[in-house]
Tab-separated table of C-alpha atoms and ligand atoms in Angstrom:
chain	number	residue	atom	x	y	z
A	1	MET	CA	1.189	-28.297	-20.556
A	2	THR	CA	-2.147	-28.130	-18.841
A	3	PRO	CA	-2.989	-25.643	-16.063
A	4	PRO	CA	-3.877	-26.983	-12.542
A	5	SER	CA	-7.264	-28.754	-12.769
A	6	ILE	CA	-10.454	-26.911	-11.883
A	7	PRO	CA	-10.659	-29.017	-8.602
A	8	THR	CA	-7.150	-28.336	-7.796
A	9	MET	CA	-7.703	-24.605	-8.309
A	10	HIS	CA	-10.892	-24.758	-6.153
A	11	ALA	CA	-8.870	-26.507	-3.431
A	12	LEU	CA	-6.263	-23.870	-3.467
A	13	ARG	CA	-9.058	-21.140	-3.293
A	14	ARG	CA	-10.783	-23.001	-0.273
A	15	HIS	CA	-7.561	-22.969	1.538
A	16	VAL	CA	-7.143	-19.240	0.891
A	17	GLU	CA	-10.486	-18.562	1.943
A	18	ARG	CA	-10.118	-20.410	5.220
A	19	ASN	CA	-7.334	-18.190	6.036
A	20	HIS	CA	-9.020	-15.066	5.011
A	21	GLU	CA	-9.198	-13.625	8.503
A	22	ARG	CA	-5.664	-14.240	9.132
A	23	ALA	CA	-4.634	-12.596	5.909
A	24	THR	CA	-6.773	-9.679	6.642
A	25	GLN	CA	-5.174	-9.387	10.138
A	26	ARG	CA	-1.888	-9.529	8.739
A	27	LEU	CA	-2.385	-6.971	6.368
A	28	ARG	CA	-3.721	-4.706	8.901
A	29	HIS	CA	-0.662	-5.380	11.184
A	30	LEU	CA	1.795	-4.570	8.132
A	31	VAL	CA	-0.110	-1.443	6.916
A	32	ASP	CA	-0.111	0.044	10.473
A	33	HIS	CA	3.751	-0.262	10.607
A	34	ASP	CA	5.147	2.897	9.044
A	35	THR	CA	7.794	1.999	6.503
A	36	PRO	CA	9.508	4.889	4.841
A	37	SER	CA	12.460	4.078	2.473
A	38	PHE	CA	14.881	6.276	4.588
A	39	ASP	CA	13.712	5.279	8.048
A	40	PRO	CA	15.401	1.875	8.954
A	41	ASP	CA	14.285	1.922	12.577
A	42	ALA	CA	10.730	2.192	11.769
A	43	THR	CA	10.883	-0.217	8.796
A	44	SER	CA	12.919	-2.848	10.584
A	45	GLY	CA	9.792	-3.378	12.723
A	46	ALA	CA	7.822	-4.428	9.741
A	47	ILE	CA	10.929	-6.714	8.643
A	48	THR	CA	10.769	-8.396	12.117
A	49	LEU	CA	7.007	-9.061	11.771
A	50	LEU	CA	7.493	-10.605	8.258
A	51	LEU	CA	10.540	-12.637	9.382
A	52	GLU	CA	8.473	-14.137	12.098
A	53	TRP	CA	5.605	-15.068	9.725
A	54	CYS	CA	7.938	-16.625	7.133
A	55	GLU	CA	9.523	-18.630	9.812
A	56	ALA	CA	6.238	-19.768	11.181
A	57	GLN	CA	5.463	-20.892	7.526
A	58	GLY	CA	8.444	-23.028	7.480
A	59	ALA	CA	10.895	-20.774	5.584
A	60	THR	CA	14.567	-20.297	6.047
A	61	VAL	CA	15.049	-16.638	6.577
A	62	ASP	CA	17.873	-14.257	6.073
A	63	THR	CA	18.210	-10.593	6.486
A	64	ILE	CA	20.628	-8.728	4.319
A	65	ASP	CA	22.318	-5.481	5.279
A	66	ALA	CA	21.248	-2.506	3.417
A	67	GLY	CA	24.202	-0.312	4.750
A	68	GLY	CA	22.287	1.651	7.362
A	69	ALA	CA	20.409	4.033	5.245
A	70	HIS	CA	17.615	1.485	4.799
A	71	ALA	CA	16.231	-1.389	7.089
A	72	ASP	CA	17.695	-4.792	6.280
A	73	HIS	CA	16.072	-6.702	3.185
A	74	LEU	CA	14.588	-10.082	3.990
A	75	ARG	CA	15.037	-13.225	2.026
A	76	ALA	CA	12.760	-16.207	2.772
A	77	ARG	CA	13.492	-19.447	1.189
A	78	TRP	CA	11.195	-22.853	0.923
A	79	PRO	CA	13.683	-25.322	-0.475
A	80	ALA	CA	12.631	-28.202	-2.711
A	81	THR	CA	12.134	-31.437	-0.598
A	82	HIS	CA	14.122	-33.407	-3.224
A	83	GLU	CA	16.808	-32.564	-5.779
A	84	PRO	CA	16.115	-28.953	-6.840
A	85	ARG	CA	15.575	-28.377	-10.592
A	86	ASN	CA	13.555	-25.205	-10.588
A	87	HIS	CA	13.723	-21.906	-8.841
A	88	LEU	CA	10.651	-19.498	-8.452
A	89	LEU	CA	11.440	-16.147	-7.148
A	90	ILE	CA	8.738	-13.750	-5.756
A	91	LEU	CA	9.776	-10.047	-5.635
A	92	THR	CA	8.168	-7.584	-3.266
A	93	HIS	CA	9.047	-4.379	-1.290
A	94	VAL	CA	7.917	-3.072	2.146
A	95	ASP	CA	8.949	0.435	1.934
A	96	THR	CA	6.490	3.051	0.987
A	97	VAL	CA	6.341	6.731	-0.130
A	98	TRP	CA	4.877	7.888	3.142
A	99	PRO	CA	6.453	9.594	5.937
A	100	GLY	CA	7.201	7.896	9.522
A	101	ASP	CA	3.894	8.930	11.120
A	102	GLU	CA	1.428	8.555	8.352
A	103	THR	CA	-0.598	5.764	10.014
A	104	THR	CA	-1.289	7.759	13.070
A	105	ARG	CA	-3.390	10.156	10.587
A	106	ARG	CA	-4.505	7.222	8.315
A	107	PRO	CA	-4.372	3.885	9.962
A	108	PHE	CA	-5.737	0.760	8.126
A	109	GLN	CA	-9.354	0.807	7.627
A	110	HIS	CA	-11.584	-1.882	6.308
A	111	ASP	CA	-15.106	-1.174	5.450
A	112	GLY	CA	-17.058	-3.826	3.337
A	113	ASP	CA	-14.822	-4.927	0.314
A	114	ARG	CA	-12.611	-1.811	0.595
A	115	ALA	CA	-9.576	-1.311	2.564
A	116	THR	CA	-7.273	1.640	2.849
A	117	GLY	CA	-4.179	2.870	4.571
A	118	PRO	CA	-0.671	3.896	3.532
A	119	GLY	CA	1.141	1.684	1.181
A	120	ILE	CA	-1.712	-0.921	1.031
A	121	PHE	CA	-1.904	-0.949	-2.639
A	122	ASP	CA	1.752	-0.366	-3.310
A	123	MET	CA	2.569	-2.948	-2.284
A	124	LYS	CA	1.805	-4.295	1.348
A	125	THR	CA	-1.138	-6.347	-0.011
A	126	GLY	CA	1.160	-7.952	-2.458
A	127	ILE	CA	3.489	-9.259	0.295
A	128	ILE	CA	0.405	-10.820	2.206
A	129	GLN	CA	-0.818	-12.280	-1.000
A	130	SER	CA	2.553	-13.979	-1.440
A	131	LEU	CA	2.774	-15.302	2.004
A	132	GLU	CA	-0.829	-16.871	1.744
A	133	ALA	CA	-0.220	-18.211	-1.786
A	134	ILE	CA	2.852	-19.964	-0.613
A	135	ASP	CA	0.930	-21.427	2.414
A	136	ALA	CA	-1.885	-22.681	0.135
A	137	VAL	CA	0.517	-24.292	-2.364
A	138	LEU	CA	2.626	-26.165	0.493
A	139	ALA	CA	-0.590	-27.073	2.297
A	140	LEU	CA	-1.760	-28.869	-0.837
A	141	GLN	CA	1.484	-30.604	-1.578
A	142	PRO	CA	5.232	-30.460	-0.808
A	143	LEU	CA	7.214	-29.104	-3.879
A	144	GLU	CA	9.775	-31.728	-4.582
A	145	HIS	CA	11.811	-30.203	-7.127
A	146	THR	CA	11.122	-26.500	-6.846
A	147	THR	CA	12.661	-23.996	-4.440
A	148	LEU	CA	10.582	-20.940	-3.679
A	149	THR	CA	12.250	-17.626	-2.727
A	150	LEU	CA	10.415	-14.669	-1.363
A	151	LEU	CA	12.493	-11.415	-1.411
A	152	VAL	CA	11.203	-8.267	0.554
A	153	THR	CA	13.288	-5.315	0.129
A	154	THR	CA	13.286	-1.731	1.729
A	155	ASP	CA	14.587	0.540	-0.887
A	156	GLU	CA	12.420	0.164	-3.965
A	157	GLU	CA	10.600	3.524	-3.923
A	158	VAL	CA	13.954	5.237	-4.014
A	159	GLY	CA	15.335	3.263	-6.982
A	160	SER	CA	16.627	0.180	-5.114
A	161	PRO	CA	20.212	1.613	-4.487
A	162	THR	CA	21.165	-1.250	-2.020
A	163	SER	CA	18.912	-4.209	-3.064
A	164	ARG	CA	19.471	-4.298	-6.791
A	165	ASP	CA	22.641	-6.557	-6.482
A	166	LEU	CA	20.628	-8.885	-4.219
A	167	ILE	CA	17.740	-8.897	-6.650
A	168	GLU	CA	19.929	-9.647	-9.503
A	169	ARG	CA	21.734	-12.277	-7.742
A	170	GLU	CA	18.678	-14.204	-6.848
A	171	ALA	CA	17.166	-13.620	-10.129
A	172	SER	CA	20.110	-15.081	-11.898
A	173	THR	CA	19.275	-18.474	-10.552
A	174	ALA	CA	15.576	-18.038	-10.961
A	175	ASP	CA	13.542	-19.727	-13.691
A	176	VAL	CA	10.682	-17.158	-13.341
A	177	VAL	CA	10.402	-13.996	-11.510
A	178	LEU	CA	6.893	-13.050	-10.089
A	179	VAL	CA	6.379	-9.516	-9.009
A	180	THR	CA	3.365	-8.834	-6.672
A	181	GLU	CA	3.399	-5.032	-7.196
A	182	PRO	CA	-0.172	-3.869	-7.699
A	183	SER	CA	-2.191	-4.498	-10.670
A	184	SER	CA	-3.027	-1.586	-13.288
A	185	ASP	CA	-6.774	-1.700	-13.085
A	186	ALA	CA	-6.604	-5.418	-12.382
A	187	ALA	CA	-4.354	-5.961	-15.339
A	188	LEU	CA	-1.069	-7.743	-15.127
A	189	LYS	CA	1.888	-5.844	-16.189
A	190	SER	CA	3.812	-7.557	-19.105
A	191	SER	CA	6.071	-4.680	-20.022
A	192	ARG	CA	7.173	-1.522	-18.217
A	193	LYS	CA	9.029	1.489	-19.414
A	194	GLY	CA	12.695	1.772	-18.535
A	195	VAL	CA	13.330	4.758	-16.239
A	196	GLY	CA	16.224	7.269	-16.199
A	197	MET	CA	17.074	10.056	-13.807
A	198	TYR	CA	19.308	13.032	-14.731
A	199	ARG	CA	20.426	16.273	-13.230
A	200	VAL	CA	21.438	19.085	-15.489
A	201	SER	CA	23.407	21.708	-13.606
A	202	ALA	CA	24.569	25.191	-14.705
A	203	HIS	CA	27.519	26.996	-12.914
A	204	GLY	CA	27.983	30.625	-13.688
A	205	ARG	CA	29.190	33.617	-11.863
A	206	SER	CA	27.432	35.578	-9.165
A	207	ALA	CA	27.196	39.486	-9.176
A	208	HIS	CA	25.210	42.199	-7.575
A	209	ALA	CA	21.918	42.706	-9.434
A	210	GLY	CA	22.168	46.502	-8.915
A	211	LEU	CA	25.908	47.414	-9.046
A	212	GLU	CA	27.356	45.346	-11.869
A	213	PRO	CA	25.001	42.697	-13.120
A	214	GLN	CA	26.941	42.720	-16.584
A	215	ALA	CA	29.829	40.997	-14.636
A	216	GLY	CA	27.573	38.259	-13.613
A	217	ARG	CA	26.825	34.869	-15.734
A	218	SER	CA	23.341	33.666	-14.893
A	219	ALA	CA	23.050	30.034	-14.321
A	220	ILE	CA	19.166	30.423	-14.275
A	221	LEU	CA	19.312	31.925	-17.715
A	222	GLU	CA	21.514	29.029	-18.975
A	223	ILE	CA	19.054	26.453	-17.602
A	224	ALA	CA	16.245	28.339	-19.028
A	225	ARG	CA	17.713	28.009	-22.347
A	226	GLN	CA	18.347	24.215	-22.044
A	227	ILE	CA	14.801	23.343	-20.790
A	228	PRO	CA	13.392	23.559	-24.476
A	229	LEU	CA	16.165	21.368	-25.914
A	230	ILE	CA	15.502	18.829	-23.173
A	231	ASP	CA	11.878	19.123	-23.595
A	232	ALA	CA	12.417	18.442	-27.500
A	233	LEU	CA	13.665	15.008	-26.776
A	234	ASN	CA	9.937	13.661	-26.018
A	235	ASP	CA	8.614	11.414	-28.669
A	236	TYR	CA	5.089	10.419	-27.564
A	237	ALA	CA	4.428	8.386	-30.665
A	238	VAL	CA	7.064	5.838	-29.589
A	239	GLY	CA	6.299	6.213	-25.964
A	240	THR	CA	9.296	8.200	-24.880
A	241	THR	CA	8.605	10.905	-22.206
A	242	VAL	CA	11.115	13.419	-20.896
A	243	THR	CA	9.938	15.380	-18.164
A	244	VAL	CA	11.847	18.354	-16.303
A	245	GLY	CA	10.141	17.815	-13.063
A	246	MET	CA	12.116	19.874	-10.606
A	247	ILE	CA	14.068	23.178	-10.990
A	248	ALA	CA	16.251	25.031	-8.350
A	249	GLY	CA	18.750	27.923	-8.679
A	250	GLY	CA	19.806	31.221	-7.456
A	251	SER	CA	20.536	32.626	-3.869
A	252	ALA	CA	18.568	35.922	-3.776
A	253	ARG	CA	16.467	38.258	-5.894
A	254	ASN	CA	19.245	40.841	-5.967
A	255	VAL	CA	22.063	38.323	-7.036
A	256	VAL	CA	22.951	37.043	-10.431
A	257	ALA	CA	22.540	33.413	-10.037
A	258	GLU	CA	25.697	31.321	-9.801
A	259	ARG	CA	23.931	27.978	-9.733
A	260	CYS	CA	20.997	26.387	-11.008
A	261	HIS	CA	19.827	22.873	-11.862
A	262	VAL	CA	16.942	20.793	-13.207
A	263	ASP	CA	16.057	17.172	-12.530
A	264	VAL	CA	14.959	15.167	-15.566
A	265	ASP	CA	12.782	12.165	-15.639
A	266	VAL	CA	13.253	9.786	-18.599
A	267	ARG	CA	10.778	7.018	-19.582
A	268	THR	CA	11.456	4.873	-22.880
A	269	MET	CA	9.913	1.722	-24.258
A	270	THR	CA	13.105	0.380	-26.169
A	271	PRO	CA	16.710	0.177	-25.426
A	272	GLU	CA	17.273	2.248	-28.655
A	273	GLU	CA	15.305	5.131	-27.223
A	274	THR	CA	16.945	4.897	-23.870
A	275	ARG	CA	20.217	5.327	-25.678
A	276	ARG	CA	19.029	8.114	-27.857
A	277	VAL	CA	17.800	10.262	-24.935
A	278	HIS	CA	20.955	9.396	-22.791
A	279	GLU	CA	23.223	10.434	-25.549
A	280	ALA	CA	21.418	13.808	-26.372
A	281	LEU	CA	21.332	14.794	-22.556
A	282	LEU	CA	24.992	14.017	-22.134
A	283	ASN	CA	25.699	16.228	-25.415
A	284	LEU	CA	24.140	19.270	-23.880
A	285	ARG	CA	26.537	22.121	-24.125
A	286	ALA	CA	26.416	25.560	-22.370
A	287	MET	CA	25.126	28.303	-24.533
A	288	GLY	CA	26.263	31.319	-22.397
A	289	GLU	CA	29.728	32.599	-22.191
A	290	ASP	CA	31.886	31.563	-19.020
A	291	VAL	CA	29.046	29.174	-17.970
A	292	THR	CA	29.515	25.680	-17.448
A	293	LEU	CA	27.044	22.567	-17.876
A	294	ASP	CA	27.246	19.241	-16.075
A	295	VAL	CA	24.978	16.289	-16.764
A	296	GLU	CA	24.915	13.686	-14.359
A	297	GLY	CA	22.879	10.443	-14.251
A	298	GLY	CA	21.616	7.591	-16.330
A	299	THR	CA	19.285	4.667	-16.445
A	300	ASN	CA	17.843	3.763	-13.027
A	301	ARG	CA	15.730	1.034	-14.493
A	302	PRO	CA	16.159	-0.598	-17.907
A	303	VAL	CA	13.175	-1.317	-20.073
A	304	MET	CA	11.046	-4.366	-19.354
A	305	GLU	CA	10.117	-5.711	-22.891
A	306	ARG	CA	7.297	-8.115	-23.582
A	307	THR	CA	9.034	-11.072	-24.942
A	308	GLU	CA	7.868	-14.257	-26.263
A	309	VAL	CA	8.549	-15.827	-22.917
A	310	THR	CA	6.368	-13.127	-21.087
A	311	ALA	CA	3.584	-13.961	-23.512
A	312	GLN	CA	3.865	-17.731	-22.345
A	313	LEU	CA	3.935	-16.779	-18.851
A	314	TYR	CA	0.938	-14.518	-19.167
A	315	ALA	CA	-0.963	-17.318	-21.173
A	316	ARG	CA	-0.328	-19.705	-18.133
A	317	ALA	CA	-1.658	-16.961	-15.741
A	318	GLN	CA	-4.615	-16.374	-17.956
A	319	ALA	CA	-5.664	-20.285	-18.038
A	320	ILE	CA	-5.485	-20.340	-14.286
A	321	ALA	CA	-7.532	-17.140	-13.930
A	322	ASP	CA	-10.276	-18.768	-16.179
A	323	HIS	CA	-10.465	-21.727	-13.774
A	324	LEU	CA	-11.123	-19.175	-11.028
A	325	ASP	CA	-13.604	-17.120	-13.238
A	326	GLU	CA	-11.430	-14.166	-12.483
A	327	PRO	CA	-11.191	-11.796	-15.237
A	328	LEU	CA	-7.762	-10.956	-16.479
A	329	SER	CA	-5.813	-8.792	-19.006
A	330	GLU	CA	-2.375	-7.400	-19.467
A	331	THR	CA	-0.973	-3.959	-20.084
A	332	ALA	CA	2.127	-1.961	-20.610
A	333	VAL	CA	2.839	0.580	-17.943
A	334	GLY	CA	5.149	3.693	-17.559
A	335	GLY	CA	6.113	2.994	-14.129
A	336	GLY	CA	9.195	1.057	-13.295
A	337	SER	CA	9.799	-1.633	-10.740
A	338	ASP	CA	12.377	-4.164	-9.606
A	339	GLY	CA	11.010	-6.491	-12.365
A	340	ASN	CA	12.615	-4.223	-14.762
A	341	PHE	CA	16.131	-5.338	-13.536
A	342	THR	CA	15.154	-9.161	-13.595
A	343	ALA	CA	13.645	-8.881	-17.061
A	344	ALA	CA	16.796	-6.904	-18.267
A	345	LEU	CA	18.771	-10.112	-17.307
A	346	GLY	CA	16.661	-12.193	-19.454
A	347	ARG	CA	14.729	-13.764	-16.660
A	348	PRO	CA	11.102	-14.461	-17.543
A	349	THR	CA	9.127	-11.842	-15.475
A	350	LEU	CA	5.510	-11.153	-14.793
A	351	ASP	CA	4.732	-8.044	-12.852
A	352	GLY	CA	1.357	-6.644	-11.576
A	353	LEU	CA	0.407	-9.886	-9.679
A	354	GLY	CA	-0.558	-8.236	-6.649
A	355	ALA	CA	-3.440	-6.015	-5.406
A	356	VAL	CA	-6.686	-5.026	-7.216
A	357	GLY	CA	-7.474	-1.394	-6.316
A	358	GLY	CA	-6.001	1.931	-7.125
A	359	GLY	CA	-4.454	5.282	-6.128
A	360	ALA	CA	-0.745	4.147	-5.793
A	361	HIS	CA	1.280	6.945	-4.146
A	362	ALA	CA	-1.875	8.784	-3.476
A	363	LEU	CA	-4.036	9.649	-0.439
A	364	HIS	CA	-6.961	7.740	-1.713
A	365	GLU	CA	-5.041	4.486	-2.055
A	366	TRP	CA	-7.372	1.312	-1.804
A	367	ILE	CA	-7.694	-2.132	-2.450
A	368	ASP	CA	-10.643	-4.452	-3.191
A	369	VAL	CA	-10.195	-6.904	-0.247
A	370	ARG	CA	-11.752	-10.008	-1.650
A	371	ARG	CA	-10.589	-9.774	-5.236
A	372	SER	CA	-7.136	-9.060	-3.989
A	373	LEU	CA	-6.758	-11.419	-0.903
A	374	ILE	CA	-8.719	-14.295	-2.397
A	375	GLN	CA	-8.974	-14.236	-5.884
A	376	ARG	CA	-5.580	-12.864	-6.857
A	377	THR	CA	-3.958	-14.845	-4.057
A	378	SER	CA	-5.488	-17.941	-5.439
A	379	LEU	CA	-4.341	-16.974	-8.969
A	380	LEU	CA	-0.612	-16.453	-7.657
A	381	ALA	CA	-1.032	-19.951	-5.857
A	382	GLY	CA	-2.232	-21.620	-9.068
A	383	LEU	CA	0.569	-20.147	-10.975
A	384	LEU	CA	3.206	-21.322	-8.329
A	385	LEU	CA	1.892	-24.858	-8.531
A	386	ASP	CA	1.662	-24.729	-12.204
A	387	LEU	CA	5.186	-23.431	-12.601
A	388	SER	CA	6.537	-25.874	-10.259
A	389	ALA	CA	4.814	-28.959	-12.053
A	390	THR	CA	5.695	-27.845	-15.512
A	391	PRO	CA	8.833	-25.541	-15.506
A	392	LEU	CA	8.388	-22.620	-18.194
A	393	GLN	CA	11.242	-23.980	-20.501
A	394	GLU	CA	9.494	-27.322	-20.863
A	395	SER	CA	6.223	-25.741	-21.761
A	396	ALA	CA	7.468	-23.881	-24.739
B	1	ZN	ZN1	5.905	-0.770	-5.544
């Protein structure tokens, strides 16, 4: 296996550079569409925009119903021109963590090499990079035996409740999954922690705090006793974090609390740790008399482990990056993505191929425009070309 030659990589980059103005304008358009996960009306505007762009680039596009709570998901396909032997899947999401009027306060702004705006880093730039990379590859040569699929989902930021099936279905036929989520300090993400979400609820008995508090059974007290047990499940040495991130309970100062609950975030690096924490949480028992304790929840995103095949995939990206004089590294991160689903199915998955910048989910979110939209777009294009010329399993 040899990566695309230096002249080929330079041809791809020239194509990307020629279309840089278009890419920047597309990014402005997309960022200036507010796309909260739970606002189907607002978000479908962005899906319509993307649908038009994909069709203009020759894709066959479908929208997939997300059940009303979210805008439809989008699937764009560029079929192989001859007998298909290889399927490359690019995974993206258009929803952001920001509310529906965020862009009126903070519209897209472009100043020198820096651009800002809600969701620009996580991960609207990654969608534009995907479109431009596909355009560059297909302008260079038709893909005879490779089908390209781009998925744009609308509920990733809330755990992908309606897109997970679609993602897993597409991934099941994919030879490689490329995720254009943002990079981590410019590094690709070759492993991600698994993510679990739990709610621990106590149900006691209310009573007047002045007249007969002894008749009450405090749910707040029960939860307070449970928290140190939950916290004790942390094991930083093996990368396991268990965080009580939310607490809510009681009804008034002068009432013994009938109800109280905590929401718990769990991150693990191995399936064994996922299981250990899961079992420990489900085994929590009420300590107070006449109090019941309920634990709901489980794994939202399984661990994305760095496998032998991930290492091969990363090595291919590295060789292409070298041809572009683009520094590249890889890292493990604690945040989950839809790449966790595809990796858990055993599909070779490389994540973090999107924007170079920072401040995901934060007000100072930004991207490096040229490095993201030119260098990393060219890298993605090179990787698509490379994987279509030499499928991963043949390169082993
Ligand atoms: Zn994201």
